[in-house]
Amino acid sequence: MDAPEVLSASARTVYALPEDKPDLAAVRAWACSLVRDLSEDIRLDVLLVCTELASNAYEHAEGPRTVRVHRHADVIRIEVDDHTPAELPHLGESRLGDSRGRGLLLIAQISRCWGTRDFVGGKTIWAEVSA
């Protein structure tokens, strides 16, 4: 995938995640190209949110999976779609064991807000990082 231009205010970009296995380094490189003009602190927060939400989509849901970044003047919204509508995430809980389930807690701490949205056949998990 070619690196897109730096997003202007109110721009949005979509990244289709591979079906078979996650390439989180590619997701991070793509997301970094979208926010390269922002401060390092904001870039790192955006990368962490993208990585965590994409990783969760592979571990807890079915594909296809898509990442979207909406960038506005004062906020960057990261959204990840999957096609498992029944299971909505819960902070600090994981069906994969007691040592898991901290990713959304981290996202809740660094994001100004986060949430879920159902759509026919799936769901979107999103978080907003202040720009």
mmCIF file of C-alpha atoms in Angstrom:
data_model
loop_
_atom_site.group_PDB
_atom_site.id
_atom_site.type_symbol
_atom_site.label_atom_id
_atom_site.label_comp_id
_atom_site.label_asym_id
_atom_site.label_seq_id
_atom_site.Cartn_x
_atom_site.Cartn_y
_atom_site.Cartn_z
ATOM 1 C CA MET A 1 0.000 0.000 0.000
ATOM 2 C CA ASP A 2 1.325 3.425 -0.938
ATOM 3 C CA ALA A 3 1.747 5.846 1.932
ATOM 4 C CA PRO A 4 -1.076 8.402 1.803
ATOM 5 C CA GLU A 5 -0.532 12.119 2.067
ATOM 6 C CA VAL A 6 -0.759 13.646 5.528
ATOM 7 C CA LEU A 7 -4.433 14.044 6.332
ATOM 8 C CA SER A 8 -5.906 17.481 6.485
ATOM 9 C CA ALA A 9 -8.618 18.395 8.977
ATOM 10 C CA SER A 10 -11.788 16.325 8.528
ATOM 11 C CA ALA A 11 -10.038 13.729 6.348
ATOM 12 C CA ARG A 12 -10.574 9.982 6.736
ATOM 13 C CA THR A 13 -8.584 6.980 5.577
ATOM 14 C CA VAL A 14 -9.405 3.255 5.554
ATOM 15 C CA TYR A 15 -7.081 0.245 5.883
ATOM 16 C CA ALA A 16 -8.343 -3.291 5.193
ATOM 17 C CA LEU A 17 -6.634 -5.738 7.526
ATOM 18 C CA PRO A 18 -5.369 -9.041 6.092
ATOM 19 C CA GLU A 19 -7.747 -11.940 6.633
ATOM 20 C CA ASP A 20 -5.325 -14.643 7.762
ATOM 21 C CA LYS A 21 -2.957 -13.086 10.292
ATOM 22 C CA PRO A 22 -2.329 -9.606 11.631
ATOM 23 C CA ASP A 23 0.518 -7.498 10.340
ATOM 24 C CA LEU A 24 0.519 -5.034 13.207
ATOM 25 C CA ALA A 25 3.791 -3.460 12.065
ATOM 26 C CA ALA A 26 2.115 -2.573 8.753
ATOM 27 C CA VAL A 27 -0.906 -1.116 10.598
ATOM 28 C CA ARG A 28 1.410 1.009 12.732
ATOM 29 C CA ALA A 29 3.406 2.203 9.703
ATOM 30 C CA TRP A 30 0.190 3.114 7.873
ATOM 31 C CA ALA A 31 -1.244 4.971 10.889
ATOM 32 C CA CYS A 32 2.058 6.776 11.499
ATOM 33 C CA SER A 33 2.031 8.053 7.914
ATOM 34 C CA LEU A 34 -1.362 9.641 8.593
ATOM 35 C CA VAL A 35 -0.278 11.579 11.674
ATOM 36 C CA ARG A 36 3.402 12.182 11.038
ATOM 37 C CA ASP A 37 2.950 15.950 11.357
ATOM 38 C CA LEU A 38 1.685 15.719 14.955
ATOM 39 C CA SER A 39 3.744 15.645 18.143
ATOM 40 C CA GLU A 40 5.434 12.421 19.128
ATOM 41 C CA ASP A 41 3.168 11.957 22.167
ATOM 42 C CA ILE A 42 0.021 12.120 20.038
ATOM 43 C CA ARG A 43 1.520 9.865 17.331
ATOM 44 C CA LEU A 44 2.438 7.225 19.912
ATOM 45 C CA ASP A 45 -1.050 7.317 21.435
ATOM 46 C CA VAL A 46 -2.642 6.893 17.987
ATOM 47 C CA LEU A 47 -0.302 4.000 17.160
ATOM 48 C CA LEU A 48 -1.033 2.270 20.458
ATOM 49 C CA VAL A 49 -4.796 2.579 19.980
ATOM 50 C CA CYS A 50 -4.598 1.320 16.373
ATOM 51 C CA THR A 51 -2.440 -1.632 17.365
ATOM 52 C CA GLU A 52 -4.549 -2.615 20.353
ATOM 53 C CA LEU A 53 -7.897 -2.367 18.566
ATOM 54 C CA ALA A 54 -6.605 -4.255 15.508
ATOM 55 C CA SER A 55 -5.057 -6.943 17.706
ATOM 56 C CA ASN A 56 -8.325 -7.347 19.623
ATOM 57 C CA ALA A 57 -10.226 -7.749 16.354
ATOM 58 C CA TYR A 58 -8.004 -10.733 15.465
ATOM 59 C CA GLU A 59 -8.114 -12.320 18.910
ATOM 60 C CA HIS A 60 -11.805 -11.896 19.654
ATOM 61 C CA ALA A 61 -13.677 -11.562 16.363
ATOM 62 C CA GLU A 62 -14.179 -12.790 12.821
ATOM 63 C CA GLY A 63 -13.196 -10.964 9.649
ATOM 64 C CA PRO A 64 -13.200 -9.109 7.472
ATOM 65 C CA ARG A 65 -11.642 -6.391 9.588
ATOM 66 C CA THR A 66 -11.082 -2.740 8.744
ATOM 67 C CA VAL A 67 -9.315 0.154 10.464
ATOM 68 C CA ARG A 68 -10.432 3.727 9.863
ATOM 69 C CA VAL A 69 -8.802 6.952 10.983
ATOM 70 C CA HIS A 70 -10.881 10.140 11.057
ATOM 71 C CA ARG A 71 -8.837 13.226 11.681
ATOM 72 C CA HIS A 72 -10.332 16.534 12.715
ATOM 73 C CA ALA A 73 -8.720 19.702 14.017
ATOM 74 C CA ASP A 74 -8.766 18.644 17.684
ATOM 75 C CA VAL A 75 -9.315 14.867 17.649
ATOM 76 C CA ILE A 76 -8.225 11.692 15.897
ATOM 77 C CA ARG A 77 -10.845 8.945 15.915
ATOM 78 C CA ILE A 78 -9.669 5.373 15.349
ATOM 79 C CA GLU A 79 -12.303 2.773 14.445
ATOM 80 C CA VAL A 80 -11.936 -0.965 13.889
ATOM 81 C CA ASP A 81 -14.735 -3.000 12.338
ATOM 82 C CA ASP A 82 -15.110 -6.757 12.669
ATOM 83 C CA HIS A 83 -17.851 -9.209 11.817
ATOM 84 C CA THR A 84 -18.706 -10.685 15.213
ATOM 85 C CA PRO A 85 -21.761 -8.760 16.400
ATOM 86 C CA ALA A 86 -22.583 -10.647 19.597
ATOM 87 C CA GLU A 87 -19.471 -10.038 21.702
ATOM 88 C CA LEU A 88 -18.944 -6.500 22.907
ATOM 89 C CA PRO A 89 -15.789 -5.817 24.920
ATOM 90 C CA HIS A 90 -15.772 -5.171 28.660
ATOM 91 C CA LEU A 91 -13.022 -3.290 30.452
ATOM 92 C CA GLY A 92 -10.597 -5.566 32.266
ATOM 93 C CA GLU A 93 -12.261 -8.830 31.183
ATOM 94 C CA SER A 94 -10.984 -11.411 28.726
ATOM 95 C CA ARG A 95 -12.238 -14.827 27.740
ATOM 96 C CA LEU A 96 -8.568 -15.687 27.099
ATOM 97 C CA GLY A 97 -7.610 -15.751 30.796
ATOM 98 C CA ASP A 98 -6.866 -13.690 33.878
ATOM 99 C CA SER A 99 -3.571 -12.330 32.545
ATOM 100 C CA ARG A 100 -5.367 -10.706 29.587
ATOM 101 C CA GLY A 101 -7.928 -7.943 29.195
ATOM 102 C CA ARG A 102 -5.814 -4.899 29.945
ATOM 103 C CA GLY A 103 -5.705 -3.410 26.447
ATOM 104 C CA LEU A 104 -9.016 -1.597 26.683
ATOM 105 C CA LEU A 105 -8.075 -0.335 30.145
ATOM 106 C CA LEU A 106 -5.006 1.238 28.565
ATOM 107 C CA ILE A 107 -7.069 2.670 25.705
ATOM 108 C CA ALA A 108 -9.555 4.109 28.222
ATOM 109 C CA GLN A 109 -6.663 5.858 30.011
ATOM 110 C CA ILE A 110 -5.039 7.481 26.966
ATOM 111 C CA SER A 111 -8.203 8.209 24.960
ATOM 112 C CA ARG A 112 -10.598 11.029 25.634
ATOM 113 C CA CYS A 113 -13.430 8.519 25.051
ATOM 114 C CA TRP A 114 -14.072 5.113 23.506
ATOM 115 C CA GLY A 115 -17.039 2.905 22.731
ATOM 116 C CA THR A 116 -18.760 0.371 20.528
ATOM 117 C CA ARG A 117 -21.329 0.546 17.767
ATOM 118 C CA ASP A 118 -23.237 -2.360 16.248
ATOM 119 C CA PHE A 119 -23.915 -2.674 12.545
ATOM 120 C CA VAL A 120 -25.665 -5.421 10.593
ATOM 121 C CA GLY A 121 -23.356 -8.434 10.850
ATOM 122 C CA GLY A 122 -20.707 -6.881 13.055
ATOM 123 C CA LYS A 123 -19.505 -4.097 15.301
ATOM 124 C CA THR A 124 -17.166 -1.144 15.443
ATOM 125 C CA ILE A 125 -14.871 -0.454 18.390
ATOM 126 C CA TRP A 126 -13.632 3.131 18.435
ATOM 127 C CA ALA A 127 -11.511 5.505 20.479
ATOM 128 C CA GLU A 128 -10.693 9.202 20.218
ATOM 129 C CA VAL A 129 -7.286 10.703 20.913
ATOM 130 C CA SER A 130 -6.981 14.443 21.478
ATOM 131 C CA ALA A 131 -4.878 16.175 18.869
#
